[in-house]
Short mmCIF file of C-alpha atoms and ligand atoms in Angstrom, two decimals:
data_model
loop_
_atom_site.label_atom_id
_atom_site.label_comp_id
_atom_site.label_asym_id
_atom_site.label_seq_id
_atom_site.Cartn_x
_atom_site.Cartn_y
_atom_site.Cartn_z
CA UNK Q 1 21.13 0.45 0.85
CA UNK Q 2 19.76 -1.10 3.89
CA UNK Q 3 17.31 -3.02 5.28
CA UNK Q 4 14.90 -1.33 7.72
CA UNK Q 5 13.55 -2.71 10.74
CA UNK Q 6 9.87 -2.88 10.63
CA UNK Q 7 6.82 -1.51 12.89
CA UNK Q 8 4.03 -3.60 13.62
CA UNK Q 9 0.63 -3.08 14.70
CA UNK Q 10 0.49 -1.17 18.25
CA UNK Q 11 3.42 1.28 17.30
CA UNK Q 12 2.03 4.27 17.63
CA UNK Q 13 4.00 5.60 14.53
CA UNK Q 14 1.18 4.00 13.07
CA UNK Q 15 -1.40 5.25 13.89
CA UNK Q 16 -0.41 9.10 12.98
CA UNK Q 17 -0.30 11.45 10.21
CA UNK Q 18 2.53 11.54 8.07
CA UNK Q 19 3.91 14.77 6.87
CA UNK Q 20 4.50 15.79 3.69
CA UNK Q 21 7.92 15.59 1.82
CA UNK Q 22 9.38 18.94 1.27
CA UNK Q 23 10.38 19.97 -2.51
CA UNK Q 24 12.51 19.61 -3.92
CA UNK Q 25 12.92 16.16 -3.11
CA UNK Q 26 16.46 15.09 -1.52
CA UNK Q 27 18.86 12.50 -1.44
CA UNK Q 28 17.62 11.45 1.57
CA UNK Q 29 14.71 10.78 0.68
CA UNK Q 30 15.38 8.58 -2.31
CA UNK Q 31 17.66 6.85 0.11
CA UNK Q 32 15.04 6.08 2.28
CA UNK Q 33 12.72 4.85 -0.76
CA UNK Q 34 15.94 2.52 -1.91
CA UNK Q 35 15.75 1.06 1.57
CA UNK Q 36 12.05 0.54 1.63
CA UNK Q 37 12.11 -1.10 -1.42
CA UNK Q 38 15.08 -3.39 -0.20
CA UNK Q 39 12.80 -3.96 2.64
CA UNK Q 40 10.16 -4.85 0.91
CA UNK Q 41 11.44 -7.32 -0.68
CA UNK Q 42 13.21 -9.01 1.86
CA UNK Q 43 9.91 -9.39 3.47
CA UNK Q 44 8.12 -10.47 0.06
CA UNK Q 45 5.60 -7.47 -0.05
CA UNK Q 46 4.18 -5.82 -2.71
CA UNK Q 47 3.85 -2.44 -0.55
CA UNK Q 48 5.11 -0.40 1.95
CA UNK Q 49 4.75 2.86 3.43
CA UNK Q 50 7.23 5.32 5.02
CA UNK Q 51 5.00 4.93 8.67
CA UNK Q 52 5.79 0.94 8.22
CA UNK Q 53 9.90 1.71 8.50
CA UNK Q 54 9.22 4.31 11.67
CA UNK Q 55 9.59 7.53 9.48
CA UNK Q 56 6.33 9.76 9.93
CA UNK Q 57 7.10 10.75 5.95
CA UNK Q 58 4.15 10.17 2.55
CA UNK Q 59 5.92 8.04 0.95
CA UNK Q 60 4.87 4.89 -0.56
CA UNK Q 61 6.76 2.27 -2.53
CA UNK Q 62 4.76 -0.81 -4.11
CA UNK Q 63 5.38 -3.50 -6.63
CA UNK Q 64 2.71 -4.66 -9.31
CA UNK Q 65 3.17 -8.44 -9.85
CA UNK Q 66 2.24 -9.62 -13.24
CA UNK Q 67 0.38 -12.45 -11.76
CA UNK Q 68 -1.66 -10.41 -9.48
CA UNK Q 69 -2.99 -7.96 -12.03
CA UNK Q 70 -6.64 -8.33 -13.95
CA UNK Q 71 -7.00 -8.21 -17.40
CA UNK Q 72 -5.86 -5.22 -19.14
CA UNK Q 73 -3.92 -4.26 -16.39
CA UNK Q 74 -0.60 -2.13 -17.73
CA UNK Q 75 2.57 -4.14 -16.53
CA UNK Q 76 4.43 -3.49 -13.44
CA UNK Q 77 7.61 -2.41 -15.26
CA UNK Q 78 4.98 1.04 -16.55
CA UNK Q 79 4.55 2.10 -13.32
CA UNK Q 80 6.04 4.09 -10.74
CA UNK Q 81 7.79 2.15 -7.70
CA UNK Q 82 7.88 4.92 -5.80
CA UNK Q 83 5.98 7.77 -4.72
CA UNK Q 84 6.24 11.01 -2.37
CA UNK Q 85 3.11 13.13 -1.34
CA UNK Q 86 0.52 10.58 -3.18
CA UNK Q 87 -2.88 11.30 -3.00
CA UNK Q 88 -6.22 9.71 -4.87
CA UNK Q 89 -9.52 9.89 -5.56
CA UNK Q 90 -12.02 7.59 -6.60
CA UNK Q 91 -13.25 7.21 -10.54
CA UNK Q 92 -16.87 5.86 -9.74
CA UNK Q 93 -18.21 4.56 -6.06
CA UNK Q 94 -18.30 1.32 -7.12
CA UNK Q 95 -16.19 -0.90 -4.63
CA UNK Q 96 -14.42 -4.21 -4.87
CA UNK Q 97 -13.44 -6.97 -2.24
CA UNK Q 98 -10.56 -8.70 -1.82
CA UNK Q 99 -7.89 -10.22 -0.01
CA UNK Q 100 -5.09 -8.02 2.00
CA UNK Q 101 -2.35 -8.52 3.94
CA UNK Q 102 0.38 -6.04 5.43
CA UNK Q 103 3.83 -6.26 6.50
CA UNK Q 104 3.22 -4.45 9.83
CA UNK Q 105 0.62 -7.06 10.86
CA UNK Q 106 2.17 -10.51 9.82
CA UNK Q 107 0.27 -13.71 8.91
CA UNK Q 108 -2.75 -12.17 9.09
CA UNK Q 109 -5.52 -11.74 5.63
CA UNK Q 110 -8.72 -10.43 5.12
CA UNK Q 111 -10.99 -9.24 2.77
CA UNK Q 112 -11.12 -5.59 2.27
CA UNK Q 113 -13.61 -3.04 0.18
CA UNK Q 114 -12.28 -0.93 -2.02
CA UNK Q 115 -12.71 1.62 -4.85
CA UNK Q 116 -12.10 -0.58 -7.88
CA UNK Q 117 -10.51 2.27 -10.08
CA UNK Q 118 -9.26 5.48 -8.64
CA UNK Q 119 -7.00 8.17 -10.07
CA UNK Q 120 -3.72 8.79 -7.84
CA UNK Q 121 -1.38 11.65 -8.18
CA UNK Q 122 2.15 12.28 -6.82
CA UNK Q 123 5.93 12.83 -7.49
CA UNK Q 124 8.28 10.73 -8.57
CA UNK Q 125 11.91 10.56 -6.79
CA UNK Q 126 13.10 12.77 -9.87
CA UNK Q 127 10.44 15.48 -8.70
CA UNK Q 128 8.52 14.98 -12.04
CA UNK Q 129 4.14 14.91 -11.02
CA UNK Q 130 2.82 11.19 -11.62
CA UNK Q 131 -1.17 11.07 -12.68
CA UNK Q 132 -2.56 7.52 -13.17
CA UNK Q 133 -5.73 5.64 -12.92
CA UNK Q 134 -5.79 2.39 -11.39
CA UNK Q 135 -8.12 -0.52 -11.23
CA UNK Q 136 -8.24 -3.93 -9.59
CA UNK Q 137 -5.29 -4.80 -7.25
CA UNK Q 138 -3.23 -1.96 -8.32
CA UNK Q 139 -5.83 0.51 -7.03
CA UNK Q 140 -6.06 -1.43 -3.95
CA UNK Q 141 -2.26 -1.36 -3.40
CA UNK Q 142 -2.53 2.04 -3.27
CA UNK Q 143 -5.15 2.82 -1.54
CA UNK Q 144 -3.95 0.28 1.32
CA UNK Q 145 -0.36 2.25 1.01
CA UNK Q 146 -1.84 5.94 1.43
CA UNK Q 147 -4.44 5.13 4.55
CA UNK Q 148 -0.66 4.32 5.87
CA UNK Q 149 -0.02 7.64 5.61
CA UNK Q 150 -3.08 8.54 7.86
CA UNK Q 151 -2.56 6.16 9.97
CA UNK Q 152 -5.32 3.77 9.43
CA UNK Q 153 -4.52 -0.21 8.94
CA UNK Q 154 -6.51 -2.70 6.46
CA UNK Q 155 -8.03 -4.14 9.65
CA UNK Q 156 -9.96 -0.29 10.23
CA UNK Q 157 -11.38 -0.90 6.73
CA UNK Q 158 -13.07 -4.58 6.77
CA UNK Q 159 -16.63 -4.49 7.02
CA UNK Q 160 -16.76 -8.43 8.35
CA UNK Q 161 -14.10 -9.41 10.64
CA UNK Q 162 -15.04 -13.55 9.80
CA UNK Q 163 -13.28 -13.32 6.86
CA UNK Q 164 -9.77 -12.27 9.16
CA UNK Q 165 -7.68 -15.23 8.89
CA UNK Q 166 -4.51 -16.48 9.17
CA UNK Q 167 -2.30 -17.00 6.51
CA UNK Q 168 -2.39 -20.94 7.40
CA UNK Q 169 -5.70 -21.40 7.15
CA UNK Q 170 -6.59 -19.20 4.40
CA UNK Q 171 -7.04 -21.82 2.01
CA UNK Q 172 -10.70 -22.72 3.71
CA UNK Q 173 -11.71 -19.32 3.46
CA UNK Q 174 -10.71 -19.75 -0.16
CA UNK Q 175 -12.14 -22.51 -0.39
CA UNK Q 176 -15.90 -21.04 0.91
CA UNK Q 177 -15.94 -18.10 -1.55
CA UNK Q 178 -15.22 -20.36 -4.52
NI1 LIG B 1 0.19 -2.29 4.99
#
């Protein structure tokens, strides 16, 4: 395992397509998704897609921290870590705001619409299909993880650039929406 160096926001890695993951899926490939996840972590991140470590790859690895998930949320431990070719769609067009942050564009937040409960699909690293639904901030985490597989950033998706903040100061636009 490793830990893999990072791209920000103006690599142009970024800002492309991924391509999908050939089946079946190889040792490679879980390799990389052991080093993302290492990665991750070492940067303190609940997410991160394959675009983020400079490989043009769907794949997505995210974390859901007890403390982060609404009521009646399943716990992180019942879902999938890691995921190759995901794809979702939308339960109902009802959206939800809130806060997001991303590892390729450090220290900055800001408050981002939406879906509040999608259905996402994909493969595990064993090969076996994954079907969920999500709500809340596990729906967002992967919605924010996916547009990272087309290329589009958090920033693309906020419909009022006041609320972009940095992470210092955050607690006065936290304090406003209380
Ligand atoms: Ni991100």
């Amino acid at each position: 395992m490793a830990l893999l160096d990072l791209a920000y926001m103006g690599h142009p890695i970024l800002r492309k397509d991924a391509r999908p993951i050939e089946t079946p899926i190889t040792d490679e490939t879980r390799r990389l998704a052991a080093d993302m996840l290492d990665t991750m972590a070492a940067n303190e991140g609940v997410g991160l897609a394959a675009p983020q470590v400079h490989q043009g790859l769907r794949l997505i690895v995210f974390l859901l921290p007890g403390a982060r998930l609404e009521p009646g949320e399943e716990a992180a431990e019942e879902v999938p870590t890691a995921l190759v070719n995901p794809v979702f769609e939308p339960m109902s067009a009802e959206l939800a705001h809130g806060l997001e942050g991303c590892l390729s564009i450090p220290g900055l937040r800001g408050i981002v619409p939406r879906f509040r409960h999608i259905r996402y699909r994909g493969l595990a690293l064993d090969g076996t299909p994954v079907e969920r639904e999500a709500t809340g901030f596990h729906a967002r985490v992967v919605q924010h993880e996916i547009d990272h597989l087309d290329g589009v950033l958090f920033l693309d998706r906020m419909t009022d650039l006041r609320s972009l903040a940095f992470e210092s100061e955050l607690h006065h636009l936290l304090d406003e929406s209380a």
